[in-house]
Amino acid sequence: MIFTEMEHGDYEQLVFCQDKQSGLKAIICIHDTTLGPALGGIRFWNYDKEEDAITDVLRLAKGMTYKNAAAGLNLGGGKTVVIGDASKDKSEAFFRSLGRYIENLGGRYIAAEDVGTTVSDMDYIFQETDYVCGISEAYGSSGNPSPFTALGLFRAMQRTAKEAFGSDDLSGKTISVQGVGNVAYSLCELLHESGANLIVTDINEKAVQRAVDNFGAKAVGLDEIYSVDADIFAPCALGGILNDDTIPQLKVKAVCGSANNQLLDIEKHGQMLTDAGIMYAPDYVVNSGGVINVADELEGYDKERATSKVNNVYNQIDKIFTIAKEQNISPQHAADHLAESRIEAIQNVKSVFTQKDKNILSGRRK
Ligand code: NAD
């Protein structure tokens, strides 16, 4: 059953990690390492069934292959899920045990934070292996990813505006923002500086008030956000919010936000947006600024270099819209195509003998 699924999705490796003393139960999935080591976060989740954890790790690891490839990173895709209750099952021993399993993969998988894990958890892992990002600043961390995710989102929005309105200038444009948390607050700051008008909503009243006070945003109700008169809608809270109920309400010409899995049904709702003449910027490319920034740690973190790579999200979105037009496919499918064709092209590079191969050979004789 598992091998059938691995074969179907072309997965490389699934590793089950167990440590009785610390209580560790984790599954590391390496989907594809054509472009480089598989980078992906560690999700700590109280799964009801082991099967659910396996399904989740397979889905998330493959998603990281596409995200890293479409972002232009030299990284493959992987993920770890840890089965447990993040509020009571964590300990130093737990993460150091996981760190040893990661070390044993010899760099094929590089860990990072995800839902349920924190910087201090990554620091414990770092005691056992170098193959981890998102460690604390004292060890050379790239810091809080949210401002970088916001910068990538802002650049994606500029390119999306160019597609929808003929110019990437956002001044005078009205952007509706759902959820003004870590990413969207930084986005609102960039948009405000650019002369855009903001309409915001959030379940957290303080978050809304902060955007109203600091950026002159107009506050609206939670359900009202879909039908406001705006140019671009930025979903930055939840997945599945582009669906049968919400799409008919939209008056915007484009959707570009940081939330994951915005389309409830990729085929159906992607098509509904296209039919309604609404330009959709694919979420996993739009929100890739955070992973681009954290991945820079692998080269010895340099904020200037990381910022310049995050700015490149503009060009990745440009490629996606070009592919979508040329092939008459949705932007979501064009993003998948960009990722797949990049992996295929690198896979097909002729394997001429290089100095690097020579070093590998001479290493055996030492
Ligand atoms: P966050 O928790 O700081 O912000 C989310 C905000 O949405 C919160 O203020 C919350 O109150 C609000 N919210 C929740 N439910 C809502 C609802 N029903 N209606 C309106 N508002 C609601 O999270 P974040 O780090 O800013 O991330 C935002 C989104 O972007 C998430 O979907 C996240 O998965 C995705 N994302 C974030 C990053 C990152 O670097 N932080 C990277 C990639 C993707």
Coordinates of C-alpha atoms and ligand atoms in Angstrom, one line a residue:
M1 CA 0.0 0.0 0.0
I2 CA 2.7 2.5 1.0
F3 CA 5.0 1.5 -1.8
T4 CA 2.1 1.8 -4.3
E5 CA 1.6 5.4 -3.1
M6 CA 5.3 6.2 -3.1
E7 CA 5.6 4.8 -6.6
H8 CA 2.5 6.8 -7.8
G9 CA 3.9 10.1 -6.4
D10 CA 7.5 9.2 -7.3
Y11 CA 8.8 9.5 -3.7
E12 CA 12.4 8.7 -2.9
Q13 CA 12.3 7.8 0.8
L14 CA 10.1 7.5 3.8
V15 CA 11.9 7.1 7.2
F16 CA 10.1 6.0 10.4
C17 CA 11.9 7.2 13.5
Q18 CA 11.1 5.8 17.0
D19 CA 12.8 6.4 20.4
K20 CA 11.1 4.8 23.3
Q21 CA 12.9 6.8 26.0
S22 CA 12.0 10.2 24.7
G23 CA 8.7 9.1 23.1
L24 CA 9.7 10.2 19.6
K25 CA 7.5 9.0 16.8
A26 CA 8.4 10.8 13.6
I27 CA 8.2 10.2 9.9
I28 CA 10.6 11.9 7.5
C29 CA 9.6 12.0 3.9
I30 CA 12.0 12.9 1.1
H31 CA 10.1 13.4 -2.1
D32 CA 12.6 14.5 -4.6
T33 CA 16.3 15.6 -4.4
T34 CA 17.0 16.3 -8.1
L35 CA 17.6 20.0 -7.5
G36 CA 19.4 19.5 -4.1
P37 CA 18.8 18.4 -0.5
A38 CA 15.2 18.1 0.5
L39 CA 14.3 21.2 2.6
G40 CA 11.0 21.2 4.6
G41 CA 9.6 21.9 8.0
I42 CA 8.9 19.7 11.0
R43 CA 5.1 19.6 11.7
F44 CA 4.1 18.5 15.3
W45 CA 0.6 17.3 15.2
N46 CA -1.7 15.1 17.3
Y47 CA -2.8 12.7 14.5
D48 CA -5.7 10.4 15.3
K49 CA -4.3 7.6 13.2
E50 CA -0.8 6.7 11.9
E51 CA -2.2 6.5 8.4
D52 CA -3.2 10.2 8.6
A53 CA 0.4 11.1 9.5
I54 CA 1.7 9.2 6.5
T55 CA -0.8 10.8 4.2
D56 CA 0.1 14.2 5.5
V57 CA 3.8 13.8 5.3
L58 CA 3.6 12.5 1.7
R59 CA 1.4 15.4 0.7
L60 CA 3.5 18.1 2.4
A61 CA 6.8 16.8 1.2
K62 CA 5.6 16.8 -2.5
G63 CA 4.3 20.3 -1.9
M64 CA 7.8 21.4 -0.8
T65 CA 9.4 19.9 -4.0
Y66 CA 7.1 22.1 -6.1
K67 CA 7.5 25.2 -3.8
N68 CA 11.3 25.0 -3.7
A69 CA 11.6 24.3 -7.5
A70 CA 9.1 27.1 -8.5
A71 CA 10.9 29.5 -6.2
G72 CA 14.1 28.9 -8.1
L73 CA 15.9 27.3 -5.1
N74 CA 18.5 24.6 -5.6
L75 CA 16.6 22.4 -3.1
G76 CA 14.4 19.4 -3.3
G77 CA 11.3 18.7 -1.2
G78 CA 10.8 16.9 2.0
K79 CA 8.9 17.2 5.3
T80 CA 8.8 15.6 8.8
V81 CA 5.7 15.0 10.8
V82 CA 6.0 14.3 14.5
I83 CA 3.1 12.4 16.1
G84 CA 2.2 13.9 19.5
D85 CA 0.8 16.8 21.5
A86 CA 3.1 19.8 21.1
S87 CA 1.9 21.2 24.4
K88 CA 3.1 18.3 26.5
D89 CA 5.2 15.8 24.5
K90 CA 8.2 18.0 23.7
S91 CA 11.5 17.6 25.4
E92 CA 15.2 18.2 24.7
A93 CA 15.8 14.5 24.4
F94 CA 12.9 14.2 21.9
F95 CA 14.4 16.7 19.5
R96 CA 17.9 15.5 20.0
S97 CA 16.8 12.1 19.1
L98 CA 15.1 13.4 15.9
G99 CA 18.3 15.4 15.2
R100 CA 20.3 12.1 15.2
Y101 CA 17.9 10.6 12.7
I102 CA 18.2 13.7 10.5
E103 CA 22.1 13.5 10.8
N104 CA 22.0 9.9 9.7
L105 CA 20.4 11.0 6.4
G106 CA 23.7 12.6 5.6
G107 CA 22.3 15.9 4.3
R108 CA 19.6 14.5 2.1
Y109 CA 17.0 16.2 4.3
I110 CA 17.2 19.6 5.9
A111 CA 14.8 20.5 8.7
A112 CA 13.1 23.8 9.5
E113 CA 10.2 25.0 11.7
D114 CA 6.6 24.4 10.8
V115 CA 3.3 24.2 12.6
G116 CA 3.9 23.1 16.3
T117 CA 7.7 23.6 16.3
T118 CA 9.7 26.5 17.4
V119 CA 13.2 28.1 17.1
S120 CA 14.3 26.4 20.4
D121 CA 13.2 23.0 19.1
M122 CA 15.5 23.7 16.0
D123 CA 18.3 24.6 18.4
Y124 CA 18.0 21.2 20.1
I125 CA 18.2 19.5 16.7
F126 CA 21.2 21.7 15.8
Q127 CA 23.0 20.1 18.8
E128 CA 23.0 16.8 16.8
T129 CA 23.2 17.9 13.2
D130 CA 24.0 20.8 10.9
Y131 CA 21.1 19.9 8.6
V132 CA 18.6 22.3 10.1
C133 CA 17.6 25.9 9.4
G134 CA 15.7 28.4 11.5
I135 CA 17.9 28.1 14.5
S136 CA 18.3 31.0 16.9
E137 CA 20.1 34.2 15.9
A138 CA 23.1 33.4 18.1
Y139 CA 23.8 30.4 15.8
G140 CA 23.4 32.5 12.6
S141 CA 19.7 32.3 12.0
S142 CA 17.9 34.3 9.4
G143 CA 15.4 35.5 12.0
N144 CA 11.6 36.0 11.7
P145 CA 10.5 34.8 8.2
S146 CA 7.3 36.8 8.0
P147 CA 8.7 40.1 6.8
F148 CA 10.4 38.2 3.9
T149 CA 7.2 36.3 3.1
A150 CA 5.5 39.7 3.0
L151 CA 8.2 41.1 0.7
G152 CA 7.8 38.2 -1.7
L153 CA 4.0 38.6 -1.5
F154 CA 4.4 42.4 -2.3
R155 CA 6.6 41.7 -5.3
A156 CA 4.2 39.0 -6.5
M157 CA 1.4 41.5 -6.1
Q158 CA 3.2 44.1 -8.2
R159 CA 3.6 41.5 -11.0
T160 CA 0.0 40.4 -10.7
A161 CA -1.1 44.1 -10.9
K162 CA 0.8 44.4 -14.1
E163 CA -1.0 41.4 -15.6
A164 CA -4.4 42.6 -14.4
F165 CA -4.1 46.4 -14.9
G166 CA -1.1 46.9 -17.3
S167 CA 1.2 48.4 -14.6
D168 CA 2.9 47.1 -11.5
D169 CA 2.4 50.5 -9.8
L170 CA 0.2 49.8 -6.7
S171 CA -0.3 53.5 -5.8
G172 CA -4.0 54.4 -5.8
K173 CA -5.0 50.7 -6.0
T174 CA -7.3 49.3 -3.3
I175 CA -6.2 46.0 -1.7
S176 CA -8.5 44.0 0.5
V177 CA -6.7 41.9 3.1
Q178 CA -8.1 39.0 5.0
G179 CA -6.2 38.4 8.3
V180 CA -3.7 41.1 9.4
G181 CA -1.3 38.8 11.3
N182 CA 2.5 38.6 11.0
V183 CA 2.8 38.4 7.2
A184 CA -0.1 40.8 6.3
Y185 CA 0.9 43.5 8.8
S186 CA 4.3 43.8 7.0
L187 CA 2.5 43.6 3.7
C188 CA 0.2 46.5 4.7
E189 CA 3.2 48.5 5.7
L190 CA 4.8 48.0 2.2
L191 CA 1.5 48.8 0.5
H192 CA 0.9 51.9 2.6
E193 CA 4.4 53.2 1.7
S194 CA 3.5 52.5 -2.0
G195 CA 0.4 54.7 -1.8
A196 CA -2.2 51.8 -1.9
N197 CA -5.5 52.0 -0.1
L198 CA -6.3 49.2 2.4
I199 CA -9.4 47.4 3.4
V200 CA -8.8 44.8 6.2
T201 CA -10.6 42.2 8.3
D202 CA -9.5 39.9 11.1
I203 CA -11.1 37.9 13.9
N204 CA -8.6 39.7 16.2
E205 CA -9.9 43.3 16.8
K206 CA -6.5 44.5 18.0
A207 CA -4.9 43.4 14.7
V208 CA -7.5 45.3 12.8
Q209 CA -7.1 48.4 14.9
R210 CA -3.3 48.4 14.4
A211 CA -3.8 48.5 10.6
V212 CA -6.4 51.2 10.9
D213 CA -4.2 53.4 13.2
N214 CA -0.9 52.9 11.4
F215 CA -1.9 52.7 7.8
G216 CA -5.3 54.4 7.6
A217 CA -6.9 51.0 6.6
K218 CA -10.7 50.7 6.4
A219 CA -12.1 47.9 8.7
V220 CA -14.9 45.6 7.4
G221 CA -16.6 42.6 8.8
L222 CA -15.3 39.0 8.4
D223 CA -17.8 38.0 5.6
E224 CA -17.8 41.5 4.0
I225 CA -14.2 41.2 2.9
Y226 CA -15.2 39.1 -0.2
S227 CA -17.6 41.6 -1.7
V228 CA -15.8 45.0 -1.1
D229 CA -15.0 47.3 -4.0
A230 CA -11.3 46.6 -4.3
D231 CA -8.7 45.9 -7.1
I232 CA -6.8 43.0 -5.5
F233 CA -7.8 40.5 -2.8
A234 CA -5.0 39.3 -0.5
P235 CA -6.1 36.2 1.6
C236 CA -3.6 36.0 4.4
A237 CA -5.4 33.9 7.0
L238 CA -6.9 30.6 6.0
G239 CA -7.0 28.0 3.3
G240 CA -10.0 27.0 1.2
I241 CA -11.4 30.5 1.1
L242 CA -11.7 30.6 -2.7
N243 CA -14.8 28.4 -3.2
D244 CA -18.4 28.2 -4.5
D245 CA -19.7 30.8 -2.0
T246 CA -16.9 33.4 -2.1
I247 CA -15.8 33.6 -5.7
P248 CA -19.2 34.9 -7.0
Q249 CA -19.0 37.7 -4.4
L250 CA -15.5 38.9 -5.6
K251 CA -15.4 42.3 -7.3
V252 CA -11.6 42.3 -7.6
K253 CA -9.6 41.7 -10.8
A254 CA -6.8 39.7 -9.0
V255 CA -6.1 37.5 -6.0
C256 CA -2.7 37.4 -4.5
G257 CA -2.1 36.4 -0.8
S258 CA 0.1 34.4 1.5
A259 CA -2.4 31.8 2.8
N260 CA -1.7 28.2 1.8
N261 CA -4.1 26.2 -0.3
Q262 CA -6.5 29.1 -1.0
L263 CA -8.4 27.2 -3.8
L264 CA -10.8 24.8 -2.1
D265 CA -10.8 22.7 -5.2
I266 CA -7.8 23.4 -7.5
E267 CA -9.5 22.5 -10.8
K268 CA -13.0 23.8 -10.2
H269 CA -12.2 27.0 -8.3
G270 CA -9.2 27.8 -10.4
Q271 CA -11.4 27.6 -13.5
M272 CA -14.2 29.7 -11.8
L273 CA -11.6 32.5 -11.2
T274 CA -10.5 32.3 -14.8
D275 CA -14.1 32.4 -16.1
A276 CA -14.8 35.5 -13.9
G277 CA -11.7 37.2 -15.4
I278 CA -9.9 37.2 -12.0
M279 CA -6.1 36.8 -12.2
Y280 CA -4.9 34.3 -9.6
A281 CA -1.3 34.3 -8.4
P282 CA -0.5 30.8 -7.2
D283 CA -0.2 30.7 -3.4
Y284 CA 2.8 28.5 -3.0
V285 CA 4.9 30.8 -5.2
V286 CA 3.5 34.0 -3.7
N287 CA 4.4 32.9 -0.2
S288 CA 7.8 31.5 -0.9
G289 CA 9.8 34.5 0.5
G290 CA 10.0 32.8 3.9
V291 CA 11.6 29.6 2.7
I292 CA 13.9 31.5 0.3
N293 CA 15.1 33.6 3.3
V294 CA 15.6 30.6 5.6
A295 CA 17.4 28.6 2.9
D296 CA 20.0 31.3 2.7
E297 CA 21.3 30.1 6.1
L298 CA 22.8 27.1 4.3
E299 CA 25.3 29.5 2.6
G300 CA 26.0 31.4 5.8
Y301 CA 23.1 33.9 6.2
D302 CA 23.5 37.2 4.3
K303 CA 20.5 39.5 4.7
E304 CA 21.2 41.5 1.6
R305 CA 21.6 38.4 -0.6
A306 CA 18.5 36.8 0.9
T307 CA 16.5 40.0 0.2
S308 CA 17.6 40.1 -3.4
K309 CA 16.6 36.4 -3.8
V310 CA 13.2 37.2 -2.3
N311 CA 12.7 40.1 -4.8
N312 CA 13.1 37.5 -7.5
V313 CA 9.5 36.2 -6.7
Y314 CA 8.5 39.0 -9.1
N315 CA 10.3 37.1 -11.9
Q316 CA 9.0 33.7 -10.9
I317 CA 5.4 35.0 -11.1
D318 CA 6.3 36.6 -14.4
K319 CA 7.3 33.2 -15.8
I320 CA 4.1 31.6 -14.5
F321 CA 1.8 34.1 -16.2
T322 CA 3.8 33.7 -19.4
I323 CA 3.5 29.9 -19.3
A324 CA -0.2 30.2 -18.5
K325 CA -0.8 32.4 -21.5
E326 CA 1.4 30.4 -23.9
Q327 CA -0.2 27.1 -22.9
N328 CA -3.7 28.4 -22.2
I329 CA -3.7 26.9 -18.7
S330 CA -4.5 28.3 -15.3
P331 CA -1.7 30.0 -13.3
Q332 CA -1.9 27.3 -10.7
H333 CA -1.1 24.6 -13.3
A334 CA 1.5 26.9 -14.9
A335 CA 3.3 27.0 -11.5
D336 CA 3.3 23.2 -11.3
H337 CA 4.6 23.1 -14.9
L338 CA 7.4 25.6 -14.1
A339 CA 8.5 23.4 -11.1
E340 CA 8.2 20.1 -13.1
S341 CA 10.0 21.4 -16.2
R342 CA 12.9 22.8 -14.0
I343 CA 13.3 19.4 -12.3
E344 CA 13.2 17.6 -15.6
A345 CA 15.7 19.9 -17.2
I346 CA 18.2 19.4 -14.4
Q347 CA 17.6 15.6 -14.5
N348 CA 18.4 15.6 -18.1
V349 CA 21.7 17.6 -17.9
K350 CA 24.3 15.3 -19.5
S351 CA 26.3 13.6 -16.8
V352 CA 29.8 14.6 -18.0
F353 CA 32.6 13.7 -15.7
T354 CA 33.7 16.7 -13.5
Q355 CA 36.4 17.5 -11.0
K356 CA 33.8 17.0 -8.3
D357 CA 33.4 13.4 -9.3
K358 CA 37.2 13.0 -9.3
N359 CA 37.2 14.2 -5.7
I360 CA 34.6 11.7 -4.7
L361 CA 36.7 8.9 -6.3
S362 CA 39.9 9.9 -4.6
G363 CA 38.1 10.1 -1.2
R364 CA 37.6 6.3 -1.4
R365 CA 41.4 5.7 -1.5
K366 CA 42.2 7.7 1.7
Ligands
NAD1 P1 -0.7 34.8 11.7 O1 -1.3 33.7 12.5 O2 0.3 35.7 12.3 O3 -1.8 35.6 11.0 C1 -3.1 35.1 10.5 C2 -4.1 36.2 10.9 O4 -5.4 35.7 10.4 C3 -4.3 36.3 12.4 O5 -4.3 37.7 12.8 C4 -5.7 35.7 12.7 O6 -6.4 36.4 13.8 C5 -6.4 36.0 11.4 N1 -7.5 35.1 11.1 C6 -7.7 33.8 11.5 N2 -8.9 33.4 11.1 C7 -9.5 34.4 10.4 C8 -10.7 34.6 9.7 N3 -11.6 33.6 9.7 N4 -11.0 35.7 9.1 C9 -10.1 36.8 9.2 N5 -8.9 36.7 9.9 C10 -8.6 35.5 10.4 O7 -0.1 34.0 10.4 P2 1.0 34.5 9.4 O8 2.3 34.0 9.8 O9 0.8 36.0 9.2 O10 0.6 33.7 8.1 C11 -0.5 34.1 7.4 C12 -0.8 33.0 6.3 O11 0.3 32.9 5.4 C13 -1.1 31.6 6.9 O12 -2.0 30.9 6.1 C14 0.3 30.9 6.7 O13 0.2 29.5 6.6 C15 0.8 31.5 5.4 N6 2.3 31.6 5.3 C16 3.0 32.2 6.2 C17 4.4 32.3 6.1 C18 5.2 33.0 7.1 O14 6.4 33.3 6.8 N7 4.7 33.4 8.3 C19 5.0 31.6 5.1 C20 4.2 30.9 4.1 C21 2.9 30.9 4.3

